[in-house]
CSV table of N, CA and C in Angstrom, one decimal:
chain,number,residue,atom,x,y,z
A,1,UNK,N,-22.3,-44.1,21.5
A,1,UNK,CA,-21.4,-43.1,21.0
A,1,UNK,C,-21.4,-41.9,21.9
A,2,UNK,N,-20.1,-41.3,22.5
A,2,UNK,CA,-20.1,-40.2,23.1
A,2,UNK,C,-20.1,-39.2,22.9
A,3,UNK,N,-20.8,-37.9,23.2
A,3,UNK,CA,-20.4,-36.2,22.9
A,3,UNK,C,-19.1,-36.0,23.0
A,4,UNK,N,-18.0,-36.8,22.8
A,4,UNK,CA,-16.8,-36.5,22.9
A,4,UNK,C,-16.3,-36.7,21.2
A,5,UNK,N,-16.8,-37.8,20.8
A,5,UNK,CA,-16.5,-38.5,19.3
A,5,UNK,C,-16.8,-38.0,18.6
A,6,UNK,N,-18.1,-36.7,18.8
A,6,UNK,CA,-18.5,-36.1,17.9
A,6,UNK,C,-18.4,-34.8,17.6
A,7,UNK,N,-17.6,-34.2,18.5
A,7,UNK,CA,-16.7,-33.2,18.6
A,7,UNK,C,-15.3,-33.2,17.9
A,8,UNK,N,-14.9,-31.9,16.9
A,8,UNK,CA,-13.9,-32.3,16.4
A,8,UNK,C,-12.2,-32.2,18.1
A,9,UNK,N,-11.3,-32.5,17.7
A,9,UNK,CA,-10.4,-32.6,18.9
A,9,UNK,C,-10.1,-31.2,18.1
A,10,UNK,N,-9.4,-30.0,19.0
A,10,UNK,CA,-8.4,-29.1,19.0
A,10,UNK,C,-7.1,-29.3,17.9
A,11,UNK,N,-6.8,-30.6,17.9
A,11,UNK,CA,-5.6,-30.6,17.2
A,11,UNK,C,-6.2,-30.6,15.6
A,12,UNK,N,-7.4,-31.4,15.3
A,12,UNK,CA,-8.3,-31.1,14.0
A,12,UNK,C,-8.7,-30.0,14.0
A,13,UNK,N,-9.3,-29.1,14.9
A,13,UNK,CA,-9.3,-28.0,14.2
A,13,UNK,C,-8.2,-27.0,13.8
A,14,UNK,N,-6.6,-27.3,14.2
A,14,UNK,CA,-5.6,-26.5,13.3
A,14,UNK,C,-5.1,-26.9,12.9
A,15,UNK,N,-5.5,-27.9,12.2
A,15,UNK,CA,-4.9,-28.9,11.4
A,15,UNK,C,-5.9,-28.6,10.1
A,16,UNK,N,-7.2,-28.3,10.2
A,16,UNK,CA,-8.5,-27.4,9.2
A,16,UNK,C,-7.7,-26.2,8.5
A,17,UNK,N,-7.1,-25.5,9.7
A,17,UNK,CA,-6.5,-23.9,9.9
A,17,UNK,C,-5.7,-24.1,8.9
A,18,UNK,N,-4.9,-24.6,9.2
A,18,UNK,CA,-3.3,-25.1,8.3
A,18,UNK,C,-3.5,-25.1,7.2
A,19,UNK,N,-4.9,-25.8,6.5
A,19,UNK,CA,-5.0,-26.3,4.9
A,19,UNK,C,-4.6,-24.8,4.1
A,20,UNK,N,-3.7,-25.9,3.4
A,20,UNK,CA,-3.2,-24.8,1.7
A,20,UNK,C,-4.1,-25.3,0.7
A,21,UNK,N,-4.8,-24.1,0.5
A,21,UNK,CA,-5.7,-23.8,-0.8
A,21,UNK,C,-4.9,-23.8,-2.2
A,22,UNK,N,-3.4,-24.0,-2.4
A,22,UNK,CA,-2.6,-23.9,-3.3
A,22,UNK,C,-3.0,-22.7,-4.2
A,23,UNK,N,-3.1,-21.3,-3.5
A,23,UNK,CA,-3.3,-20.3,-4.4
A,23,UNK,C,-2.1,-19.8,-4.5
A,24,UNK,N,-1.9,-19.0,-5.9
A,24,UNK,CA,-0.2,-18.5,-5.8
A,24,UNK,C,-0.5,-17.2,-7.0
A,25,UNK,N,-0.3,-16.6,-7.4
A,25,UNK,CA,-0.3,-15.2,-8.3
A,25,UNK,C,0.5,-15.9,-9.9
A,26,UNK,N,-0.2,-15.8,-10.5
A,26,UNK,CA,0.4,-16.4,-11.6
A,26,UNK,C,0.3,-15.5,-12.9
A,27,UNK,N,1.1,-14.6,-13.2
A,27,UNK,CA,0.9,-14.2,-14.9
A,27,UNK,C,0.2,-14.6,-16.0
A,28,UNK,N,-0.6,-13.9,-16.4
A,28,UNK,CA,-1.3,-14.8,-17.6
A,28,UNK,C,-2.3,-15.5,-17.8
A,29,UNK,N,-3.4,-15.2,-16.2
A,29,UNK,CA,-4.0,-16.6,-15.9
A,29,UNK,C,-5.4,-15.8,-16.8
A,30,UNK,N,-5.8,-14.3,-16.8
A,30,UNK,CA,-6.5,-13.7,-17.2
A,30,UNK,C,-6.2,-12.8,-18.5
A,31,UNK,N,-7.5,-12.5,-19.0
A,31,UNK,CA,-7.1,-11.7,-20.3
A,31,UNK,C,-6.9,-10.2,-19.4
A,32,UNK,N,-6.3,-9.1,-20.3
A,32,UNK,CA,-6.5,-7.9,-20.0
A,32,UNK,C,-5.6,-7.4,-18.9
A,33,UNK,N,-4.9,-8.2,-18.6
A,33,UNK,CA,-3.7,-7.9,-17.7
A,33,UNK,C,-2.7,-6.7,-18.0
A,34,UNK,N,-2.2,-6.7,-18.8
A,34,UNK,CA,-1.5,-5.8,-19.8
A,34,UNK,C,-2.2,-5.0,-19.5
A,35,UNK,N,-4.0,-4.8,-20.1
A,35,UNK,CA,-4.1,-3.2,-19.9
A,35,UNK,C,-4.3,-2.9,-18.4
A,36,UNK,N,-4.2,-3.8,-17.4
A,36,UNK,CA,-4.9,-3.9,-16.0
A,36,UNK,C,-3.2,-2.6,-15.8
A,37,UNK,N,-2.2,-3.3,-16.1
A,37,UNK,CA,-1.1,-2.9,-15.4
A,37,UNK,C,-0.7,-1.3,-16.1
A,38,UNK,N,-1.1,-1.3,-17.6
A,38,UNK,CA,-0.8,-0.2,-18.5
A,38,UNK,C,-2.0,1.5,-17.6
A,39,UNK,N,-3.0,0.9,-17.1
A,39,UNK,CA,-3.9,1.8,-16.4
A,39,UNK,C,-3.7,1.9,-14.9
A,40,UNK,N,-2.4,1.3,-14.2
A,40,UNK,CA,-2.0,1.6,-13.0
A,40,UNK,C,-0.8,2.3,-13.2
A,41,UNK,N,0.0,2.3,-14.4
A,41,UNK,CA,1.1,2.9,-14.3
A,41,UNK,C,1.0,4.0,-14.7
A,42,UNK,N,-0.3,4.4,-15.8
A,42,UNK,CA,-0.6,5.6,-16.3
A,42,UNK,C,-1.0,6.5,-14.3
A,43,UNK,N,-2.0,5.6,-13.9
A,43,UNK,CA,-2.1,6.1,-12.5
A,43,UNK,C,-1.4,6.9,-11.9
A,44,UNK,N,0.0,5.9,-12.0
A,44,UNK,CA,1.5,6.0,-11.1
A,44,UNK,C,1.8,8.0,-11.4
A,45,UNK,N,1.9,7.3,-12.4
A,45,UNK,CA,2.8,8.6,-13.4
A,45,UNK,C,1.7,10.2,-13.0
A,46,UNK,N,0.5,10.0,-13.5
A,46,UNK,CA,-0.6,11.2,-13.1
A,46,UNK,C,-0.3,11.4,-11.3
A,47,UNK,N,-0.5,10.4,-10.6
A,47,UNK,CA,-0.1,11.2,-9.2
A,47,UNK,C,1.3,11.6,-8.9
A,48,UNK,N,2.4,11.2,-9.9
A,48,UNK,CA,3.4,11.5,-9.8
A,48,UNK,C,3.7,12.8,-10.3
A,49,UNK,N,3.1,13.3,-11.3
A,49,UNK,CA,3.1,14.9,-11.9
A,49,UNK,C,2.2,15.6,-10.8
A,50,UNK,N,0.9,15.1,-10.5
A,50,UNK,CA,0.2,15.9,-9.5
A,50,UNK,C,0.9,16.3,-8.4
A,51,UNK,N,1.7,15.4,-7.7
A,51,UNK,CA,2.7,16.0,-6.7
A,51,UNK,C,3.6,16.8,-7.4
A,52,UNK,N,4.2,17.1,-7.8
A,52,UNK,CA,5.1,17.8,-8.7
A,52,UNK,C,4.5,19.6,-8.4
A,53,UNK,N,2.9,19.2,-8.8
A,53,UNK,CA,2.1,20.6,-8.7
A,53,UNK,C,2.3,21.1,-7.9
A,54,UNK,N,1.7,19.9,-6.7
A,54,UNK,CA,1.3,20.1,-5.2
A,54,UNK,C,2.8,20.8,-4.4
A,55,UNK,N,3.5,20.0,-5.0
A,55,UNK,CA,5.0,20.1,-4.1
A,55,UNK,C,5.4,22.1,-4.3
A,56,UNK,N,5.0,22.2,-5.7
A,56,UNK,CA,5.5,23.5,-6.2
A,56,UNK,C,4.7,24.8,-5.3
A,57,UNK,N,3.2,24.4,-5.9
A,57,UNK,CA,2.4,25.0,-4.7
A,57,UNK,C,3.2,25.4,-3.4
A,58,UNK,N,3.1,23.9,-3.1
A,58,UNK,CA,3.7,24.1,-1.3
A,58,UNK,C,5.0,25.2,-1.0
A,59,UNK,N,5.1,25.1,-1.7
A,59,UNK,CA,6.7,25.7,-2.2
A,59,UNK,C,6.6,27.2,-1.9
A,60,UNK,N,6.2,27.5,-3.0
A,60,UNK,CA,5.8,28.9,-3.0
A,60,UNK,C,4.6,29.8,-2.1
A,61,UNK,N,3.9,28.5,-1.7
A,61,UNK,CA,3.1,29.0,-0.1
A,61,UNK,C,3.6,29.6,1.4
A,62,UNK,N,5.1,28.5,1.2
A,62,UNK,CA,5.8,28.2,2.8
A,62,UNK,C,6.7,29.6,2.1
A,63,UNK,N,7.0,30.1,1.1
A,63,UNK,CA,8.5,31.1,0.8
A,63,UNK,C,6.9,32.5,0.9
A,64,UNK,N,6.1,32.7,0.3
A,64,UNK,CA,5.2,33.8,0.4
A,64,UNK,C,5.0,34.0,1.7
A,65,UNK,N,4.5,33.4,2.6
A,65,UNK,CA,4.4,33.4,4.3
A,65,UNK,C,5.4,33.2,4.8
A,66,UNK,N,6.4,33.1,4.7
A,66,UNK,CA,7.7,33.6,5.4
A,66,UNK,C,7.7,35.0,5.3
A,67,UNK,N,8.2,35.1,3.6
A,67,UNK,CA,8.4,36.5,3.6
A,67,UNK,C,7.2,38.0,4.0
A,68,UNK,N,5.9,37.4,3.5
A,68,UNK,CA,5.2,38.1,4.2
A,68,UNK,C,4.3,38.5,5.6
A,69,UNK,N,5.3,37.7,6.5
A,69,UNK,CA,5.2,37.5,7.6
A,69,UNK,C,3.3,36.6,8.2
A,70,UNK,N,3.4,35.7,7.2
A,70,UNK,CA,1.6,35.1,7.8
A,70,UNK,C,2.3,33.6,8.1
A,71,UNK,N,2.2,33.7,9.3
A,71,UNK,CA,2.7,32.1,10.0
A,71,UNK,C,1.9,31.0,9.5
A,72,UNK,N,0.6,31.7,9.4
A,72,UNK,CA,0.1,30.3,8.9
A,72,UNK,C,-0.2,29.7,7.9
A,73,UNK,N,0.1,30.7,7.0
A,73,UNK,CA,0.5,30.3,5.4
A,73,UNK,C,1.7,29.8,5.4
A,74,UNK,N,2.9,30.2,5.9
A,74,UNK,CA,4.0,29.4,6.0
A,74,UNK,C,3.8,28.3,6.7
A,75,UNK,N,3.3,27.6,7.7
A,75,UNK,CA,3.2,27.0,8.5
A,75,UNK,C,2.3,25.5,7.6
A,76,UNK,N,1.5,26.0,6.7
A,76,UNK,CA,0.6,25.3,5.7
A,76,UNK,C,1.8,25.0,4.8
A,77,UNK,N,2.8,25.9,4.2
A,77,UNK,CA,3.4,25.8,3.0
A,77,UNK,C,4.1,24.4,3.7
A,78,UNK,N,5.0,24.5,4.5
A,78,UNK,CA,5.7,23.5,5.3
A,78,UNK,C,5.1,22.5,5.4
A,79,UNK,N,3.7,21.9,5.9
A,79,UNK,CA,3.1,20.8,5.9
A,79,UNK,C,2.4,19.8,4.5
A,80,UNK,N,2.2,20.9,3.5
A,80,UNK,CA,1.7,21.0,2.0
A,80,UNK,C,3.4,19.9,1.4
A,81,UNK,N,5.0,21.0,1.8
A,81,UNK,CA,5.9,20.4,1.6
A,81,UNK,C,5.9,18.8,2.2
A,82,UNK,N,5.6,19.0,3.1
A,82,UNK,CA,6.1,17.5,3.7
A,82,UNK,C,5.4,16.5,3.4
A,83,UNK,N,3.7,16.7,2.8
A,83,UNK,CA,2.8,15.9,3.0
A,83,UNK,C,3.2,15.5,1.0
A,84,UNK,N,3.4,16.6,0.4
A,84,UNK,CA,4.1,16.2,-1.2
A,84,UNK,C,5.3,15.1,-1.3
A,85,UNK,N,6.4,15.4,-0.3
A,85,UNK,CA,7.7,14.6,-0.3
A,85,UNK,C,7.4,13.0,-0.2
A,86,UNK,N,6.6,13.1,1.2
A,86,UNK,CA,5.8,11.5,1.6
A,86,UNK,C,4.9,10.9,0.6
A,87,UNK,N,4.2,11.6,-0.3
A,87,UNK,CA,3.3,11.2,-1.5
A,87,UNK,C,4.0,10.8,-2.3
A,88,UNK,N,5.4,11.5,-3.1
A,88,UNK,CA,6.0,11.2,-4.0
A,88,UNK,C,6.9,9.7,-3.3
A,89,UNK,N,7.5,9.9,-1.8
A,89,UNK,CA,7.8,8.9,-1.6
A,89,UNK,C,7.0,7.6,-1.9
A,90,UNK,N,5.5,7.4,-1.5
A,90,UNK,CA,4.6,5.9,-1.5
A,90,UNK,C,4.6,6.1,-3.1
A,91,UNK,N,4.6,7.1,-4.4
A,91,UNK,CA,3.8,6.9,-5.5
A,91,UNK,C,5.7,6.0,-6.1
A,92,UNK,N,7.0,6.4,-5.5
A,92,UNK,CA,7.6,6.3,-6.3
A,92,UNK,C,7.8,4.6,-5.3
A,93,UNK,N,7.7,4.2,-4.7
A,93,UNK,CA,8.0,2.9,-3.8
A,93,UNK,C,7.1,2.3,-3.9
A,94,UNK,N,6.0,2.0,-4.5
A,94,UNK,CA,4.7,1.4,-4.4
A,94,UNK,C,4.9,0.2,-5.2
A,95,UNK,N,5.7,-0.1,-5.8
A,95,UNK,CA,6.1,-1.2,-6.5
A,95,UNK,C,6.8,-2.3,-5.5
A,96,UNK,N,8.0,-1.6,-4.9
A,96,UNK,CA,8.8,-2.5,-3.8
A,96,UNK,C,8.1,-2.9,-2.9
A,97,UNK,N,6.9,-1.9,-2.4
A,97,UNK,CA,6.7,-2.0,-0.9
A,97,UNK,C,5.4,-3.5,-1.2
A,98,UNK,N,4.9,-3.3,-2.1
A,98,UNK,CA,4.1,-4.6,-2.7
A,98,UNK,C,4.9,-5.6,-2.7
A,99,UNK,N,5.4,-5.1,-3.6
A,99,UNK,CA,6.8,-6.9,-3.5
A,99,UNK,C,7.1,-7.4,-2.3
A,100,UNK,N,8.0,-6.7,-1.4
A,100,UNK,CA,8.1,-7.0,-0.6
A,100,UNK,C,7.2,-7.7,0.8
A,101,UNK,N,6.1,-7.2,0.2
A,101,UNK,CA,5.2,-8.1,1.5
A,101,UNK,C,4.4,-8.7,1.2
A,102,UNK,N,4.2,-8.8,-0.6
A,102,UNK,CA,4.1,-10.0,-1.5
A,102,UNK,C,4.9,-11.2,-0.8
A,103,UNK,N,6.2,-11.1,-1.2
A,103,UNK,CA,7.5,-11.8,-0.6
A,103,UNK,C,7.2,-12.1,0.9
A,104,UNK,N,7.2,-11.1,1.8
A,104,UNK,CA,6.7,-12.0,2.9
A,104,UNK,C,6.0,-12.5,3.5
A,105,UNK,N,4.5,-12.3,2.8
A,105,UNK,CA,3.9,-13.1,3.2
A,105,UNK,C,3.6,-14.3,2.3
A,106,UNK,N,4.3,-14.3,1.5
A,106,UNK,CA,4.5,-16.0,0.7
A,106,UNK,C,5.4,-16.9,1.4
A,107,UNK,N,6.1,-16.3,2.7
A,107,UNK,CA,7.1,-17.3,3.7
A,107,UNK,C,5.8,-17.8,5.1
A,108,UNK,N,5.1,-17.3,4.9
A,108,UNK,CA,4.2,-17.5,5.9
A,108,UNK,C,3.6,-18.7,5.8
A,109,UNK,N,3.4,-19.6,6.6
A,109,UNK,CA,3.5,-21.1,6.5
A,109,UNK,C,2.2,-21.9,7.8
């Protein structure tokens, strides 16, 4: 018998790579789901009012440092604003952006 036979060939080992574990996301497979999902949306919602704060904050930071001429309180307020908008954007898209790459990587083959 040769050290060749007992080596697997290249083509077996992505042919190993390849194997589907037949895992898939299925509803219902566990208890407590319900409250799994009832304690992320509570989540959702709390970071969603927290920016609301933050946003207001920022608000009134970037309009106080304008008008009282401190660049870098306005300068803060401005980045406080922008960094609130992009937060409320991921807390309000966090559903899709899952799905979707849920979705794509279930085409992955």
């Amino acid at each position: 018998m040769s050290s060749a036979t007992l080596t697997p060939s290249l083509h077996d080992r992505f042919v190993h790579l390849a194997y589907d574990p037949g895992v898939s996301p299925k509803g219902g497979g566990l208890p407590g789901l319900d409250v799994l999902r009832s304690i992320v949306n509570s989540l959702n919602l709390f970071g969603i009012v927290a920016v609301v704060g933050a946003l207001a904050v920022s608000l009134g930071v970037w309009a106080w440092g304008h008008h009282s001429g401190g660049h870098q309180a306005e300068a803060t307020g401005k980045k406080g604003a922008v960094v609130s908008a992009g937060a409320a954007l991921g807390l309000g898209a966090a559903n899709g952006i899952v799905a979707f790459f849920s979705a794509l990587g279930s085409q992955v083959h």
